[in-house]
Short mmCIF file of C-alpha atoms in Angstrom, two decimals:
data_model
loop_
_atom_site.label_atom_id
_atom_site.label_comp_id
_atom_site.label_asym_id
_atom_site.label_seq_id
_atom_site.Cartn_x
_atom_site.Cartn_y
_atom_site.Cartn_z
CA MET A 1 -25.23 4.87 44.52
CA SER A 2 -22.61 5.06 41.78
CA LYS A 3 -18.96 4.98 42.65
CA ALA A 4 -17.21 8.34 42.37
CA ALA A 5 -15.11 8.73 39.25
CA ALA A 6 -11.37 8.58 39.75
CA VAL A 7 -9.51 11.86 39.61
CA ARG A 8 -7.82 12.28 36.23
CA ARG A 9 -4.35 13.78 35.84
CA ILE A 10 -3.85 15.60 32.53
CA GLY A 11 -0.72 17.38 31.33
CA MET A 12 -0.43 19.99 28.57
CA LEU A 13 2.82 20.72 26.71
CA GLY A 14 2.56 23.44 24.08
CA GLY A 15 4.96 24.34 21.31
CA THR A 16 5.21 25.16 17.65
CA PHE A 17 6.68 21.67 17.01
CA ASP A 18 8.27 22.93 13.81
CA PRO A 19 9.10 20.05 13.57
CA VAL A 20 8.45 17.87 16.61
CA HIS A 21 11.65 16.04 17.59
CA ILE A 22 13.03 13.53 20.07
CA GLY A 23 13.79 16.25 22.61
CA HIS A 24 10.14 17.23 22.83
CA LEU A 25 8.98 13.64 22.94
CA ARG A 26 11.49 12.36 25.47
CA SER A 27 10.73 15.24 27.85
CA ALA A 28 7.01 14.65 27.47
CA LEU A 29 7.28 10.93 28.13
CA GLU A 30 9.55 11.39 31.15
CA VAL A 31 7.14 13.90 32.71
CA ALA A 32 4.11 11.70 31.99
CA GLU A 33 5.73 8.72 33.68
CA PHE A 34 7.30 10.62 36.59
CA MET A 35 4.02 12.39 37.39
CA ASP A 36 1.93 9.28 36.67
CA LEU A 37 -0.29 11.26 34.32
CA ASP A 38 -3.24 9.62 32.65
CA GLU A 39 -2.44 11.64 29.56
CA LEU A 40 0.05 14.26 28.44
CA ARG A 41 -1.24 16.24 25.48
CA LEU A 42 1.12 17.85 22.99
CA LEU A 43 -0.49 21.13 21.99
CA PRO A 44 0.66 22.60 18.66
CA ASN A 45 0.46 26.40 18.70
CA ALA A 46 -1.13 28.20 15.76
CA ARG A 47 0.17 31.76 16.08
CA PRO A 48 2.21 31.93 19.28
CA PRO A 49 2.31 35.53 20.53
CA HIS A 50 5.93 35.30 21.76
CA ARG A 51 7.56 33.42 18.89
CA ASP A 52 8.17 33.75 15.17
CA THR A 53 5.56 32.41 12.78
CA PRO A 54 6.15 28.68 12.20
CA GLN A 55 7.91 27.80 8.95
CA VAL A 56 5.44 25.14 7.80
CA ALA A 57 1.65 25.06 7.80
CA ALA A 58 -0.36 24.11 10.85
CA GLN A 59 -1.78 20.99 9.21
CA ASP A 60 1.73 19.70 8.53
CA ARG A 61 2.92 20.33 12.08
CA LEU A 62 -0.21 18.66 13.44
CA ALA A 63 0.23 15.64 11.18
CA MET A 64 3.86 15.24 12.29
CA VAL A 65 2.98 15.38 15.99
CA ARG A 66 0.18 12.87 15.51
CA SER A 67 2.48 10.49 13.68
CA ALA A 68 5.13 10.92 16.40
CA VAL A 69 2.87 9.88 19.30
CA GLN A 70 0.98 7.16 17.45
CA GLY A 71 0.86 4.12 19.72
CA VAL A 72 2.79 5.80 22.56
CA ALA A 73 1.03 5.23 25.87
CA ARG A 74 0.21 8.41 27.84
CA LEU A 75 1.04 10.79 24.98
CA SER A 76 -1.66 12.35 22.81
CA VAL A 77 -2.32 15.43 20.67
CA ASP A 78 -4.70 18.34 21.32
CA ASP A 79 -5.40 20.46 18.24
CA ARG A 80 -7.75 23.07 19.73
CA GLU A 81 -5.34 26.00 19.30
CA LEU A 82 -5.06 25.35 15.57
CA ALA A 83 -8.81 25.92 15.21
CA ARG A 84 -8.55 29.50 16.49
CA ASP A 85 -8.24 32.45 14.13
CA LYS A 86 -6.30 34.50 16.67
CA PRO A 87 -3.09 34.23 18.70
CA SER A 88 -2.71 31.14 20.87
CA TYR A 89 -3.26 32.44 24.39
CA THR A 90 -2.54 29.72 26.95
CA LEU A 91 -5.19 31.03 29.32
CA ASP A 92 -7.92 30.51 26.70
CA THR A 93 -6.70 26.97 26.18
CA LEU A 94 -6.64 26.17 29.89
CA GLU A 95 -10.15 27.54 30.35
CA SER A 96 -11.36 25.40 27.45
CA VAL A 97 -9.69 22.22 28.72
CA ARG A 98 -10.79 22.82 32.31
CA ALA A 99 -14.41 23.11 31.16
CA GLU A 100 -14.16 19.54 29.80
CA LEU A 101 -12.73 18.06 33.00
CA GLY A 102 -14.31 17.13 36.29
CA PRO A 103 -14.02 19.63 39.17
CA ASP A 104 -11.45 17.47 40.97
CA ASP A 105 -9.36 16.50 37.93
CA GLN A 106 -5.80 17.80 37.99
CA LEU A 107 -4.48 19.83 35.06
CA PHE A 108 -0.73 20.43 34.69
CA LEU A 109 0.79 23.02 32.37
CA VAL A 110 4.33 21.94 31.48
CA LEU A 111 6.76 24.79 30.74
CA GLY A 112 10.46 25.04 30.08
CA TRP A 113 12.48 27.32 32.34
CA ASP A 114 12.77 30.08 29.71
CA ALA A 115 9.02 30.08 29.10
CA PHE A 116 8.35 30.14 32.83
CA CYS A 117 10.64 33.15 33.33
CA GLY A 118 8.70 34.91 30.56
CA LEU A 119 5.31 34.38 32.20
CA PRO A 120 4.89 38.02 33.30
CA SER A 121 4.64 39.00 29.62
CA TRP A 122 1.85 36.47 28.96
CA HIS A 123 -1.80 37.39 28.47
CA ARG A 124 -3.53 37.50 31.90
CA TRP A 125 -0.76 35.37 33.34
CA GLU A 126 -1.84 35.91 36.94
CA GLU A 127 -4.96 33.82 36.24
CA LEU A 128 -3.18 30.70 34.96
CA LEU A 129 -3.03 29.01 38.37
CA GLN A 130 -6.79 29.29 38.72
CA HIS A 131 -7.03 26.57 36.10
CA CYS A 132 -3.91 24.43 36.45
CA HIS A 133 -0.77 23.52 38.31
CA ILE A 134 2.48 24.56 36.62
CA LEU A 135 5.33 22.11 36.15
CA VAL A 136 8.61 23.76 35.22
CA LEU A 137 11.25 21.70 33.44
CA GLN A 138 14.61 22.84 34.73
CA ARG A 139 18.06 21.57 33.83
CA PRO A 140 20.21 20.44 36.76
CA ASP A 141 22.93 22.86 35.60
CA ALA A 142 20.59 25.86 35.32
CA ASP A 143 21.73 28.72 37.51
CA VAL A 144 19.32 31.52 36.65
CA GLU A 145 17.16 33.45 39.08
CA PRO A 146 13.50 33.98 38.16
CA PRO A 147 12.42 37.57 37.50
CA ASP A 148 11.21 39.63 40.45
CA ALA A 149 7.60 39.40 39.28
CA LEU A 150 7.68 35.64 39.84
CA ARG A 151 9.43 35.52 43.20
CA ASN A 152 6.36 36.35 45.27
CA LEU A 153 4.31 33.87 43.27
CA LEU A 154 6.88 31.14 43.89
CA ALA A 155 7.04 31.99 47.58
CA ALA A 156 3.29 31.56 47.86
CA ARG A 157 2.64 28.70 45.44
CA GLN A 158 5.78 26.58 45.08
CA GLN A 159 5.71 22.97 46.25
CA SER A 160 8.97 21.09 46.61
CA ASP A 161 7.64 17.67 45.57
CA PRO A 162 5.88 17.83 42.20
CA THR A 163 4.23 14.45 42.75
CA ALA A 164 2.58 15.72 45.94
CA MET A 165 0.65 18.64 44.43
CA SER A 166 -2.93 18.31 45.59
CA GLY A 167 -6.18 19.72 44.30
CA PRO A 168 -7.11 20.55 40.71
CA ALA A 169 -4.90 23.64 40.34
CA GLY A 170 -2.93 26.35 42.09
CA HIS A 171 0.64 25.15 42.69
CA ILE A 172 4.05 25.37 40.99
CA SER A 173 6.76 22.77 41.14
CA PHE A 174 9.97 21.90 39.32
CA VAL A 175 10.89 18.73 37.48
CA TRP A 176 14.61 18.35 36.93
CA GLN A 177 15.56 17.09 33.51
CA THR A 178 18.65 16.86 31.37
CA PRO A 179 17.20 17.64 27.95
CA LEU A 180 18.55 16.10 24.78
CA ALA A 181 20.77 18.52 22.88
CA VAL A 182 18.54 18.87 19.84
CA SER A 183 16.46 21.79 18.61
CA ALA A 184 13.93 22.42 15.89
CA THR A 185 16.14 25.24 14.58
CA GLN A 186 19.05 22.82 14.19
CA ILE A 187 16.80 20.33 12.39
CA ARG A 188 15.48 22.97 9.98
CA GLN A 189 19.03 24.10 9.21
CA LEU A 190 20.18 20.55 8.50
CA LEU A 191 17.25 19.92 6.18
CA ALA A 192 17.72 23.23 4.38
CA SER A 193 21.33 22.26 3.64
CA GLY A 194 20.34 18.82 2.41
CA LYS A 195 21.66 16.88 5.40
CA SER A 196 19.98 13.98 7.18
CA VAL A 197 17.99 14.41 10.39
CA ARG A 198 17.55 10.70 10.97
CA PHE A 199 17.56 9.79 14.68
CA LEU A 200 16.76 13.42 15.60
CA VAL A 201 13.08 12.93 14.77
CA PRO A 202 10.96 9.77 14.86
CA ASP A 203 11.01 7.73 11.67
CA ALA A 204 7.36 8.55 11.00
CA VAL A 205 8.10 12.28 11.20
CA LEU A 206 11.11 11.92 8.90
CA ALA A 207 8.95 10.05 6.40
CA TYR A 208 6.36 12.84 6.49
CA ILE A 209 8.99 15.55 6.01
CA GLU A 210 10.44 13.72 3.02
CA ALA A 211 7.06 12.87 1.48
CA HIS A 212 5.95 16.51 1.66
CA ASP A 213 9.35 18.05 0.89
CA LEU A 214 9.29 20.23 4.02
CA TYR A 215 12.06 22.56 5.24
CA ARG A 216 14.04 22.45 2.02
CA ALA A 217 15.95 25.56 1.03
CA SER A 218 13.41 26.33 -1.72
CA ASN A 219 10.50 26.33 0.77
#
């Protein structure tokens, strides 16, 4: 009789990554290590329903994310949302990923606090926990109450220790992080004004931006 396969622990962190920067990557790596994930997948969005259209093409954003995680243990890239000719609904993505995993494998959706508070406006948001656990990245200095629509959900599904969430899906927990003070908007503004973004993005991403003349004022 064959030995049962070990339960896999997979994280998903979505974003436009326009461009991917050290804030994204450091958060992802910290979560992957803290949660002892087998893999944390960075998931570039194609047409996010709740955000402005990305400034550069999907293939460029994908190439930058791939170059950023090259050789980094635990971090990988999932491009499935870029293949869709429709808005990037997280529920569709979770259903697709879950179908590829074993029934006992754990799937974690990683969200920032602002995104989490916006969940009630998401497509079929009440169904998300059927497919995954939710990990919310919250700053230690955050002092914001979740919207009323989420309070009952938290009361029923919140677990105080994120590393103790059991089963393949169904729980919510918080991971406290002090994020790096860097944003994609800031990086785009610096590049548009001809200033350097070195040390705000990985060297491989900077090289790609320069080679393809991205985010310049004329673009």
